[in-house]
C-alpha cells in the first residue's frame, strides 16, 4: 500500500508563491496519473492539475498560467508550484495517485492566502 504525504502548505499573502510536495512511500513510476485537488470550506473537492506518466499535464481554468505541476520519479515526489496566489486559492490541497482502478490519497495540506 503506497502512502502519499503532502507538505509545503501555509499562510501566504496575495500575490505570493508556495510549492507543495507530495512524497510517496513507494515508487510513483507505476502511477498512470497523479494529481492535485483542493477543497475549500463548504465546497466540493475540485481538480487543480494532473500529470500522466508520459508527462502531459492538465490544469483547471482557474489556475492556468499560475500553477505548475511536475513529478520526479527518482524522488517519488510530485510538486505543485503555485504563483500569483489569491484568496480564492485558499483550501486544503490533496494529492492523489492512480494505479489501475486504485486511487491513493494524501491527508491534505492547508493553503491560506490572505488579502
Short mmCIF file of C-alpha atoms in Angstrom, two decimals:
data_model
loop_
_atom_site.label_atom_id
_atom_site.label_comp_id
_atom_site.label_asym_id
_atom_site.label_seq_id
_atom_site.Cartn_x
_atom_site.Cartn_y
_atom_site.Cartn_z
CA UNK A 1 0.00 0.00 0.00
CA UNK A 2 1.55 3.29 -1.12
CA UNK A 3 1.15 6.23 1.21
CA UNK A 4 1.19 9.82 -0.01
CA UNK A 5 2.23 12.71 2.22
CA UNK A 6 1.75 16.36 1.28
CA UNK A 7 3.87 19.19 2.59
CA UNK A 8 4.57 22.82 1.84
CA UNK A 9 1.27 24.43 2.72
CA UNK A 10 0.98 27.51 4.86
CA UNK A 11 -0.11 31.12 5.05
CA UNK A 12 0.89 33.50 2.30
CA UNK A 13 -0.16 36.97 1.19
CA UNK A 14 -1.99 37.52 -2.06
CA UNK A 15 0.45 37.60 -4.94
CA UNK A 16 2.85 35.26 -3.18
CA UNK A 17 4.03 31.75 -4.01
CA UNK A 18 4.14 28.33 -2.42
CA UNK A 19 5.42 24.96 -3.58
CA UNK A 20 3.59 21.88 -2.46
CA UNK A 21 5.23 18.47 -2.42
CA UNK A 22 3.63 15.04 -2.42
CA UNK A 23 6.04 12.30 -1.42
CA UNK A 24 5.18 8.63 -1.82
CA UNK A 25 6.32 5.79 0.42
CA UNK A 26 6.98 3.75 -2.70
CA UNK A 27 7.63 4.20 -6.37
CA UNK A 28 5.37 6.59 -8.27
CA UNK A 29 6.68 5.45 -11.64
CA UNK A 30 3.84 2.97 -11.98
CA UNK A 31 1.11 5.51 -11.36
CA UNK A 32 -0.66 6.16 -14.65
CA UNK A 33 -1.61 9.60 -13.39
CA UNK A 34 -1.18 11.81 -10.37
CA UNK A 35 -2.93 14.99 -9.47
CA UNK A 36 -3.58 17.82 -7.08
CA UNK A 37 -7.07 18.53 -5.83
CA UNK A 38 -8.39 21.11 -3.40
CA UNK A 39 -11.39 21.59 -1.19
CA UNK A 40 -12.46 24.92 0.19
CA UNK A 41 -14.85 25.21 3.15
CA UNK A 42 -18.40 24.46 2.09
CA UNK A 43 -17.34 23.40 -1.40
CA UNK A 44 -16.74 20.13 -3.15
CA UNK A 45 -13.27 18.82 -3.85
CA UNK A 46 -12.11 20.03 -7.24
CA UNK A 47 -9.35 19.14 -9.62
CA UNK A 48 -6.43 21.57 -9.72
CA UNK A 49 -3.96 19.82 -12.01
CA UNK A 50 -3.00 16.38 -13.21
CA UNK A 51 0.10 14.85 -14.77
CA UNK A 52 0.22 11.50 -16.50
CA UNK A 53 3.13 9.10 -16.69
CA UNK A 54 4.13 10.37 -20.13
CA UNK A 55 4.38 13.88 -18.74
CA UNK A 56 1.29 15.52 -20.19
CA UNK A 57 -0.43 17.97 -17.89
CA UNK A 58 -3.93 19.34 -17.42
CA UNK A 59 -4.97 22.37 -15.39
CA UNK A 60 -8.20 23.81 -14.10
CA UNK A 61 -9.01 27.07 -15.87
CA UNK A 62 -8.79 28.94 -12.58
CA UNK A 63 -5.09 28.11 -12.14
CA UNK A 64 -3.80 28.06 -15.72
CA UNK A 65 -0.74 30.21 -16.10
CA UNK A 66 -0.23 30.45 -12.33
CA UNK A 67 0.31 26.85 -11.17
CA UNK A 68 2.75 24.26 -12.48
CA UNK A 69 2.56 20.55 -11.76
CA UNK A 70 5.59 18.30 -12.07
CA UNK A 71 6.82 14.93 -10.90
CA UNK A 72 10.24 13.49 -10.13
CA UNK A 73 10.01 9.72 -10.33
CA UNK A 74 13.54 9.30 -8.98
CA UNK A 75 12.49 11.10 -5.80
CA UNK A 76 9.00 9.58 -5.74
CA UNK A 77 7.66 13.10 -5.43
CA UNK A 78 5.13 15.26 -7.21
CA UNK A 79 5.12 19.04 -6.94
CA UNK A 80 2.74 21.93 -7.38
CA UNK A 81 4.36 25.32 -7.85
CA UNK A 82 1.76 27.97 -7.09
CA UNK A 83 2.43 31.57 -8.10
CA UNK A 84 0.31 34.71 -8.04
CA UNK A 85 -1.84 33.24 -5.32
CA UNK A 86 -5.13 34.91 -4.48
CA UNK A 87 -7.61 34.41 -1.62
CA UNK A 88 -9.78 32.19 -3.82
CA UNK A 89 -6.95 29.64 -3.78
CA UNK A 90 -7.45 29.10 -0.04
CA UNK A 91 -8.27 25.43 0.52
CA UNK A 92 -6.96 22.11 1.73
CA UNK A 93 -4.84 20.66 -1.06
CA UNK A 94 -4.72 16.91 -1.59
CA UNK A 95 -2.52 14.83 -3.80
CA UNK A 96 -3.81 11.72 -5.46
CA UNK A 97 -2.18 8.85 -7.29
CA UNK A 98 -4.00 6.49 -9.63
CA UNK A 99 -2.83 2.95 -10.37
CA UNK A 100 -5.15 0.69 -12.29
CA UNK A 101 -8.52 1.00 -10.57
CA UNK A 102 -6.96 2.07 -7.28
CA UNK A 103 -6.73 5.63 -6.02
CA UNK A 104 -4.39 6.73 -3.26
CA UNK A 105 -4.80 9.99 -1.36
CA UNK A 106 -2.73 12.07 0.99
CA UNK A 107 -4.05 13.63 4.17
CA UNK A 108 -4.06 17.15 2.78
CA UNK A 109 -2.18 20.35 3.47
CA UNK A 110 -3.78 23.71 4.24
CA UNK A 111 -3.09 26.68 1.99
CA UNK A 112 -4.36 30.04 3.19
CA UNK A 113 -3.98 33.19 1.11
CA UNK A 114 -4.61 36.48 2.86
CA UNK A 115 -5.76 39.59 1.02
#
